Coordinates of C-alpha atoms in Angstrom, one line a residue:
M1 CA -28.9 30.5 -41.4
E2 CA -27.9 30.6 -45.0
L3 CA -28.0 34.3 -46.2
L4 CA -29.5 35.0 -49.6
F5 CA -26.5 36.6 -51.2
E6 CA -27.4 37.3 -54.8
S7 CA -24.5 35.4 -56.5
R8 CA -24.5 32.2 -54.5
L9 CA -25.1 29.1 -56.6
E10 CA -27.9 27.8 -54.4
V11 CA -30.0 30.5 -56.0
L12 CA -31.0 28.6 -59.1
R13 CA -33.5 31.0 -60.6
A14 CA -35.2 34.4 -59.9
T15 CA -38.2 35.3 -62.0
G16 CA -40.9 38.0 -61.9
R17 CA -40.4 41.4 -60.3
L18 CA -37.6 40.5 -57.8
R19 CA -34.7 42.7 -56.9
F20 CA -31.7 42.1 -54.6
V21 CA -31.5 44.3 -51.5
T22 CA -29.0 44.9 -48.7
A23 CA -29.6 46.1 -45.1
E24 CA -29.5 49.7 -43.9
P25 CA -28.2 49.4 -40.4
E26 CA -29.1 51.6 -37.5
V27 CA -26.0 53.4 -36.2
L28 CA -26.4 54.8 -32.7
P29 CA -25.9 58.6 -32.8
E30 CA -23.3 58.7 -29.9
P31 CA -20.4 56.4 -29.0
V32 CA -20.9 53.8 -26.3
L33 CA -17.2 53.9 -25.2
R34 CA -15.0 57.0 -25.2
P35 CA -11.3 57.7 -24.5
D36 CA -11.6 58.8 -20.9
C37 CA -8.7 57.3 -18.9
A38 CA -4.9 57.3 -18.9
A39 CA -4.7 54.1 -20.8
D40 CA -6.8 55.3 -23.8
G41 CA -6.9 59.0 -23.3
T42 CA -5.9 59.8 -26.9
G43 CA -8.2 57.2 -28.5
A44 CA -10.2 54.0 -28.2
N45 CA -10.7 52.0 -31.4
I46 CA -12.6 48.7 -31.8
Y47 CA -9.6 47.4 -33.7
G48 CA -10.5 44.2 -31.7
S49 CA -13.4 42.0 -30.6
V50 CA -16.6 42.0 -28.6
L51 CA -17.8 38.6 -27.3
S52 CA -20.8 37.3 -25.4
D53 CA -19.3 35.2 -22.6
G54 CA -21.3 33.6 -19.9
G55 CA -23.9 36.4 -19.9
L56 CA -21.3 39.1 -19.9
L57 CA -20.2 41.2 -22.9
R58 CA -16.4 41.5 -23.1
M59 CA -14.5 43.9 -25.3
W60 CA -10.8 44.0 -26.4
Y61 CA -9.9 47.2 -28.1
Q62 CA -6.9 49.2 -29.3
A63 CA -6.0 51.9 -26.8
W64 CA -3.9 55.0 -27.5
P65 CA -2.6 56.3 -24.1
A66 CA -3.0 59.9 -23.0
D67 CA 0.7 60.6 -23.7
W68 CA 0.6 59.1 -27.2
N69 CA 3.7 60.1 -29.2
G70 CA 2.3 59.5 -32.7
R71 CA 3.7 56.0 -33.1
T72 CA 1.5 52.9 -33.7
V73 CA 0.9 51.2 -30.4
D74 CA 0.3 47.6 -29.2
Y75 CA -1.8 48.4 -26.1
V76 CA -5.0 46.4 -25.7
G77 CA -7.8 47.9 -23.6
Y78 CA -10.4 45.7 -21.9
A79 CA -14.0 46.6 -21.0
E80 CA -17.1 44.8 -19.8
S81 CA -20.8 45.4 -20.1
D82 CA -24.1 43.8 -19.1
D83 CA -26.2 45.4 -21.9
G84 CA -23.6 46.3 -24.6
L85 CA -24.4 50.0 -24.2
T86 CA -22.9 51.0 -20.9
W87 CA -19.3 49.8 -20.5
R88 CA -16.9 49.7 -17.5
K89 CA -13.1 49.6 -17.6
P90 CA -11.9 47.5 -14.8
A91 CA -8.5 48.4 -13.3
L92 CA -6.5 45.3 -14.1
G93 CA -2.9 46.4 -13.4
L94 CA -1.6 43.7 -15.7
V95 CA 0.8 45.8 -17.8
R96 CA 4.1 46.6 -16.0
D97 CA 4.9 50.3 -16.2
G98 CA 1.5 51.1 -17.6
P99 CA -0.6 54.1 -16.6
P100 CA -2.0 54.0 -13.0
G101 CA -5.2 52.1 -12.6
N102 CA -5.1 51.0 -16.2
N103 CA -7.5 48.6 -17.9
L104 CA -5.0 47.1 -20.2
S105 CA -4.9 43.4 -21.0
D106 CA -1.4 41.9 -21.3
L107 CA -2.3 40.7 -24.8
A108 CA 0.0 43.4 -26.3
L109 CA -0.9 43.3 -30.0
H110 CA -1.9 45.8 -32.7
S111 CA -5.4 45.1 -34.2
P112 CA -6.1 42.4 -31.5
S113 CA -8.8 39.9 -32.3
V114 CA -10.1 37.5 -29.7
S115 CA -12.3 34.4 -30.2
I116 CA -13.5 31.6 -28.1
D117 CA -12.9 28.0 -29.4
P118 CA -15.5 25.7 -27.6
S119 CA -13.4 22.6 -28.5
A120 CA -10.1 23.9 -27.2
P121 CA -8.6 22.7 -23.8
P122 CA -9.3 25.1 -20.9
E123 CA -5.9 26.7 -21.0
A124 CA -6.4 27.8 -24.6
R125 CA -10.2 28.5 -24.7
Y126 CA -9.4 32.0 -25.9
R127 CA -7.5 32.5 -29.1
A128 CA -6.0 35.8 -30.3
T129 CA -4.4 37.2 -33.4
G130 CA -2.6 40.5 -33.9
Y131 CA 0.4 42.4 -35.3
S132 CA 3.6 43.3 -33.4
G133 CA 7.3 43.5 -33.5
P134 CA 10.4 44.4 -31.5
G135 CA 10.6 47.9 -30.0
R136 CA 7.0 48.9 -30.5
P137 CA 5.2 50.8 -27.7
G138 CA 3.4 48.2 -25.5
A139 CA 5.0 45.2 -27.3
R140 CA 6.5 42.2 -25.6
A141 CA 10.3 42.4 -25.1
D142 CA 11.0 38.9 -26.5
L143 CA 9.7 39.3 -30.0
R144 CA 12.1 38.4 -32.8
E145 CA 10.7 40.1 -35.8
P146 CA 7.7 42.1 -37.1
G147 CA 4.7 40.0 -38.2
Y148 CA 1.3 38.5 -37.3
Y149 CA 1.3 36.7 -33.9
T150 CA -1.1 34.4 -32.2
A151 CA -1.7 33.8 -28.5
H152 CA -3.9 31.8 -26.2
S153 CA -5.5 32.3 -22.7
A154 CA -7.6 30.6 -20.1
D155 CA -9.5 33.7 -19.1
G156 CA -9.1 36.3 -21.8
L157 CA -6.9 38.5 -19.7
H158 CA -3.7 36.6 -19.0
W159 CA -2.1 35.7 -22.4
V160 CA 0.6 33.3 -23.5
P161 CA 2.2 33.9 -26.9
D162 CA 2.3 30.8 -29.1
S163 CA 5.8 31.7 -30.2
A164 CA 8.3 34.5 -30.1
S165 CA 8.3 34.4 -33.9
P166 CA 5.3 35.5 -36.0
R167 CA 2.8 33.0 -37.2
W168 CA 2.5 34.8 -40.6
R169 CA 4.6 37.5 -42.2
G170 CA 3.2 40.9 -43.1
G171 CA 1.6 43.9 -41.5
D172 CA -0.1 45.5 -39.9
V173 CA -3.9 44.7 -39.7
I174 CA -5.3 41.3 -39.0
T175 CA -8.7 40.2 -37.8
S176 CA -10.1 36.7 -36.9
V177 CA -13.3 35.1 -35.9
Y178 CA -14.4 31.6 -34.8
H179 CA -16.7 30.0 -37.4
P180 CA -18.9 27.3 -35.7
G181 CA -20.0 25.8 -39.0
R182 CA -16.4 25.3 -40.1
G183 CA -15.0 24.5 -36.6
R184 CA -12.0 26.8 -36.9
V185 CA -10.9 30.4 -36.7
E186 CA -11.1 32.3 -39.9
V187 CA -8.3 34.9 -40.3
A188 CA -8.1 38.0 -42.6
L189 CA -4.6 39.4 -43.0
K190 CA -3.5 42.6 -44.8
H191 CA -0.8 42.4 -47.4
N192 CA 0.4 45.0 -49.9
P193 CA 0.8 43.7 -53.4
R194 CA 1.0 46.0 -56.4
A195 CA -2.3 46.5 -58.3
G196 CA -3.0 49.1 -60.9
G197 CA 0.6 50.4 -60.8
M198 CA 0.8 51.0 -57.1
P199 CA 1.0 49.1 -53.8
R200 CA -2.5 48.4 -52.5
R201 CA -3.7 47.1 -49.1
S202 CA -5.4 43.8 -49.8
I203 CA -7.0 41.0 -47.9
W204 CA -5.5 37.5 -47.6
Q205 CA -7.3 34.6 -45.8
A206 CA -5.9 31.9 -43.6
T207 CA -7.3 29.5 -40.9
L208 CA -6.3 28.7 -37.4
C209 CA -7.2 25.4 -35.7
G210 CA -5.5 25.0 -32.3
Q211 CA -1.8 25.3 -33.1
E212 CA -2.3 24.4 -36.8
A213 CA -2.4 27.3 -39.2
T214 CA -2.8 27.4 -43.0
A215 CA -0.7 29.6 -45.3
P216 CA -2.6 32.8 -46.4
L217 CA -4.2 32.9 -49.8
A218 CA -5.3 35.9 -51.7
A219 CA -9.0 36.8 -51.0
L220 CA -9.7 40.4 -52.0
V221 CA -7.4 42.5 -54.1
P222 CA -8.5 46.0 -55.2
D223 CA -9.2 46.6 -58.9
A224 CA -10.0 49.5 -61.2
Y225 CA -13.6 49.7 -59.9
D226 CA -12.4 50.5 -56.5
D227 CA -10.7 53.6 -58.0
V228 CA -14.1 54.4 -59.6
C229 CA -15.8 54.1 -56.3
A230 CA -13.1 56.3 -54.7
A231 CA -13.4 59.0 -57.4
A232 CA -17.2 59.0 -57.1
R233 CA -16.8 60.0 -53.4
G234 CA -14.2 62.7 -54.2
Y235 CA -11.0 60.7 -53.6
H236 CA -8.2 59.5 -55.9
T237 CA -7.7 55.7 -55.5
G238 CA -8.8 53.0 -53.2
D239 CA -7.7 49.8 -51.4
Y240 CA -8.8 47.6 -48.4
Y241 CA -7.5 48.5 -44.9
G242 CA -8.9 45.4 -43.2
M243 CA -12.1 43.4 -42.7
G244 CA -14.4 42.3 -39.9
M245 CA -16.3 39.0 -40.4
M246 CA -19.5 37.3 -39.4
P247 CA -20.2 33.5 -39.8
A248 CA -23.5 32.7 -41.4
G249 CA -24.4 29.0 -42.1
R250 CA -21.7 27.7 -44.4
G251 CA -20.9 31.3 -45.4
L252 CA -18.9 34.2 -44.1
V253 CA -19.9 37.8 -44.3
G254 CA -17.1 40.4 -44.6
F255 CA -17.3 44.0 -43.4
L256 CA -14.7 45.4 -45.8
W257 CA -12.9 48.6 -44.8
N258 CA -12.6 50.6 -48.0
F259 CA -9.7 53.1 -47.7
R260 CA -10.2 55.9 -50.2
H261 CA -7.0 57.9 -50.8
A262 CA -6.6 61.6 -51.1
L263 CA -3.6 63.2 -52.8
P264 CA -0.7 63.4 -52.4
L265 CA 0.4 59.8 -52.4
T266 CA 3.4 58.9 -50.3
P267 CA 6.5 60.4 -52.1
G268 CA 8.8 57.7 -53.6
R269 CA 6.3 54.9 -53.0
E270 CA 3.1 56.2 -54.6
Y271 CA 1.2 54.6 -51.6
G272 CA -2.1 56.0 -50.3
V273 CA -1.8 57.2 -46.8
F274 CA -4.2 60.2 -46.5
G275 CA -8.0 59.7 -46.8
A276 CA -11.0 58.1 -45.1
V277 CA -12.4 54.7 -44.6
D278 CA -15.9 53.4 -45.4
V279 CA -17.3 49.9 -45.0
S280 CA -19.0 47.7 -47.6
L281 CA -20.3 44.1 -47.6
V282 CA -18.6 41.1 -49.1
Y283 CA -19.5 37.4 -48.9
Q284 CA -17.8 34.0 -49.1
P285 CA -20.5 31.3 -49.8
G286 CA -18.5 28.4 -48.4
P287 CA -15.0 27.4 -47.2
G288 CA -12.4 27.9 -49.8
E289 CA -14.7 29.7 -52.2
A290 CA -14.2 33.1 -53.8
W291 CA -15.2 36.3 -52.1
L292 CA -18.0 38.3 -53.8
H293 CA -18.8 42.0 -53.6
V294 CA -22.3 43.3 -53.5
H295 CA -23.0 44.5 -57.0
G296 CA -22.0 48.2 -57.3
R297 CA -20.1 48.0 -54.0
P298 CA -22.4 50.4 -52.1
D299 CA -21.3 51.6 -48.6
F300 CA -22.8 49.7 -45.7
L301 CA -21.4 52.2 -43.2
A302 CA -20.2 55.6 -44.6
H303 CA -17.9 57.9 -42.6
G304 CA -19.4 61.1 -41.3
R305 CA -22.7 59.4 -40.5
P306 CA -22.9 60.1 -37.5
S307 CA -20.6 63.1 -37.3
W308 CA -18.1 61.6 -34.7
T309 CA -17.0 59.2 -37.5
A310 CA -16.0 62.1 -39.8
G311 CA -12.5 60.7 -40.4
G312 CA -13.4 57.1 -41.1
I313 CA -15.1 53.9 -39.8
Y314 CA -13.3 50.7 -38.7
T315 CA -15.3 47.7 -37.5
A316 CA -14.8 45.0 -34.8
A317 CA -13.4 41.7 -36.0
N318 CA -16.8 40.1 -35.4
A319 CA -20.5 40.8 -35.2
L320 CA -22.6 39.1 -32.5
D321 CA -26.2 38.0 -31.9
V322 CA -28.1 40.0 -29.3
G323 CA -31.7 38.9 -29.1
D324 CA -33.4 39.4 -32.4
E325 CA -30.6 41.7 -33.7
Q326 CA -27.0 41.5 -34.8
W327 CA -24.6 44.1 -33.4
L328 CA -21.4 45.3 -34.9
Y329 CA -19.2 47.6 -32.9
L330 CA -17.3 50.2 -34.9
G331 CA -14.4 52.6 -34.3
G332 CA -15.1 56.1 -35.5
A333 CA -12.2 58.5 -36.2
Q334 CA -12.5 62.2 -35.6
H335 CA -9.8 63.0 -38.2
S336 CA -9.0 61.5 -41.6
H337 CA -6.3 58.9 -41.8
A338 CA -2.8 60.2 -41.1
W339 CA -4.2 63.7 -40.3
Q340 CA -1.3 64.2 -37.9
L341 CA 1.4 63.6 -40.7
D342 CA 2.8 66.1 -43.1
E343 CA 3.1 65.4 -46.9
R344 CA 6.5 63.7 -46.3
W345 CA 4.7 61.3 -43.8
Q346 CA 6.4 62.9 -40.8
P347 CA 4.5 63.8 -37.6
D348 CA 3.4 67.4 -37.2
A349 CA 3.8 68.4 -33.6
A350 CA 0.8 70.8 -33.5
R351 CA -1.5 68.4 -35.3
L352 CA -0.5 65.6 -32.9
A353 CA -1.2 67.8 -29.9
A354 CA -4.6 68.7 -31.3
M355 CA -5.4 65.1 -32.0
R356 CA -4.4 64.1 -28.4
G357 CA -6.6 66.8 -27.0
A358 CA -9.7 65.9 -29.1
G359 CA -9.5 62.1 -28.6
R360 CA -8.8 60.7 -32.0
M361 CA -11.2 57.7 -31.9
A362 CA -14.3 56.4 -30.0
I363 CA -16.3 53.2 -30.2
G364 CA -19.9 53.0 -31.3
L365 CA -22.5 50.5 -32.5
A366 CA -24.4 49.5 -35.6
R367 CA -27.2 47.0 -35.5
W368 CA -29.8 45.3 -37.7
R369 CA -32.4 42.6 -37.6
R370 CA -30.8 39.2 -37.3
D371 CA -29.7 37.5 -40.6
R372 CA -31.2 40.3 -42.7
L373 CA -28.1 41.7 -44.4
F374 CA -29.2 40.5 -47.8
G375 CA -32.4 39.5 -49.4
F376 CA -34.7 39.3 -52.5
T377 CA -37.8 41.5 -52.4
A378 CA -40.9 41.2 -54.7
D379 CA -42.6 44.3 -56.0
P380 CA -45.3 43.1 -56.4
A381 CA -44.6 39.4 -57.1
G382 CA -41.9 37.0 -58.1
E383 CA -40.4 33.5 -57.6
L384 CA -37.1 32.4 -56.2
E385 CA -35.8 28.8 -56.8
L386 CA -33.4 27.4 -54.2
D387 CA -31.2 24.3 -54.1
L388 CA -31.7 22.9 -50.6
G389 CA -29.2 20.1 -51.1
A390 CA -29.8 16.5 -50.1
V391 CA -32.1 16.0 -47.1
A392 CA -31.1 12.8 -45.4
R393 CA -32.7 13.4 -41.9
P394 CA -36.2 14.5 -41.0
S395 CA -36.1 18.3 -41.4
T396 CA -38.1 21.5 -41.8
L397 CA -37.5 24.5 -44.0
V398 CA -37.1 27.6 -41.9
L399 CA -37.3 31.1 -43.6
N400 CA -36.4 34.6 -42.4
Y401 CA -38.9 36.9 -44.2
A402 CA -41.1 40.0 -44.0
A403 CA -44.3 40.6 -45.9
S404 CA -46.5 43.7 -46.2
A405 CA -50.0 43.7 -44.8
R406 CA -51.3 42.3 -48.1
G407 CA -48.3 40.1 -48.8
S408 CA -47.2 36.5 -48.2
L409 CA -44.8 33.8 -49.1
R410 CA -45.6 30.2 -50.2
V411 CA -43.2 27.4 -50.8
E412 CA -43.6 24.7 -53.5
L413 CA -41.4 21.6 -53.9
P414 CA -41.6 20.9 -57.6
G415 CA -42.3 17.2 -58.5
R416 CA -43.2 16.3 -54.9
P417 CA -46.8 15.2 -54.4
G418 CA -48.4 17.1 -51.5
Y419 CA -46.0 20.0 -51.8
S420 CA -47.6 22.0 -54.6
L421 CA -48.1 25.8 -54.5
E422 CA -51.9 25.2 -54.0
E423 CA -51.2 23.0 -51.0
A424 CA -48.7 25.5 -49.4
R425 CA -49.9 27.5 -46.4
P426 CA -49.1 31.2 -46.8
L427 CA -46.5 32.8 -44.5
A428 CA -47.8 36.3 -43.5
G429 CA -46.4 39.1 -41.4
E430 CA -42.7 38.7 -40.6
A431 CA -40.5 36.1 -38.8
L432 CA -36.9 35.5 -38.2
A433 CA -37.4 31.7 -38.3
G434 CA -40.8 30.8 -39.8
E435 CA -41.4 27.2 -40.9
A436 CA -42.7 26.5 -44.4
S437 CA -45.8 24.3 -44.2
W438 CA -48.3 22.5 -46.4
R439 CA -51.6 20.9 -45.7
A440 CA -49.8 17.7 -44.6
G441 CA -47.6 19.6 -42.2
T442 CA -44.0 21.0 -42.0
L443 CA -41.8 18.0 -42.6
L444 CA -39.8 18.0 -45.8
P445 CA -39.8 14.9 -47.9
A446 CA -36.8 12.7 -47.7
A447 CA -34.2 13.3 -50.4
P448 CA -31.0 11.6 -49.4
D449 CA -29.7 10.9 -52.9
A450 CA -30.5 14.1 -54.9
P451 CA -30.8 17.8 -54.2
L452 CA -34.2 19.1 -53.1
T453 CA -35.5 22.2 -54.9
A454 CA -37.8 24.8 -53.3
R455 CA -39.7 27.4 -55.3
V456 CA -40.7 30.3 -53.1
R457 CA -43.5 32.5 -54.4
L458 CA -43.2 36.0 -52.9
E459 CA -46.1 38.5 -53.0
E460 CA -45.1 42.0 -51.7
A461 CA -42.5 40.2 -49.5
T462 CA -38.8 39.9 -48.9
L463 CA -36.9 36.7 -48.2
Y464 CA -33.6 37.2 -46.4
A465 CA -32.3 33.7 -45.3
Y466 CA -33.2 30.1 -45.1
E467 CA -32.2 26.9 -43.3
V468 CA -32.9 23.2 -43.7
R469 CA -33.2 22.5 -40.0
P470 CA -33.0 18.8 -38.8
L471 CA -35.5 17.8 -36.1
A472 CA -34.0 17.4 -32.7

């Protein structure tokens, strides 16, 4: 469905006592997957993906082995689940010289994202992106230089690199998700341009369609307001560590990892390395369009809530639909970013040992009602005017909404006989996909040559999303 982000141009007018609202997700109080084997004994972080595949939930995550030496690793843990809450780590034995009975995939990438392309040939049904380079722990031996790599697989376990050279330059965080509405993989890459007098982690966007990739373009670069947000939370400056994504209609939701820096900055580089990570919501209304922040940039997920995320929160590359909900797996850090380093950015042996003993990261879950990340709520009443675009085929208008016991929604199509507010049937209660209707029925009038406008009257109700749905 098309989510009702406040700034999208399809929102033509909002009148009356309407206000824009964002979701407050439920975060489970305890992790669903912990570091508890030789392959991930120091930490398990959902620096990766969770996919629903043939009735099975499959997870690819970053694994820090029990004997972690403090260096960034390219080990990819693999787990499976029937319900998304209880996970098992099958002994794959795919990584040569890996820990005994390990559950490591041979993907061998940092921040590994996996997606399924339904149009790809069987040998490349699974696509992956990640960062790597020569000599990194867990990395392939044939890599030529550091950078962002891609790979393909027939089963999600046995991977074939697309090249021994990187697809894109840069490092070291990359996420990707298949967008069914756009028919391609959307990619978010971290680059580090200067902004506000210092290097800042920023988000660039590219696309991947089979073996064809586009050059990255700037998507989200921190500005002075990110420093204001950091200062309001007790930090010094801010930037963007990475971003998970969720396709929604033509749009793309971003779960932006806001890294708030504590002092001191890195000597000689003035680069933020200490601090914590929170998550906010951003939105791209359509392909190639600008990314938009929620006004005020509030936290969607804040570190320390729950307590096992005290050092920061990092999300999966993707969210997924589970029944009437959407789930987003998250990595929670016990310690703040770079806690094991001293002020010269060198490992401290005692801190490193303490971090290994405590388990630096675990994987948890946030969830919310499907397609209800954004919305307009009426208190007590207001009207929202929407551009539905041209309607060339027989279609209905489907709404995701919730109303109070006394509330309702009615839809008017201005200038269309038989579709007045008086002829509209009220929508009461709540529904994830309720059809707008009038005395004559639910079918929208044909409008193949000009956009169709809908005026939604809300009485003590919230409208979250909509869709012009062609009849089968």
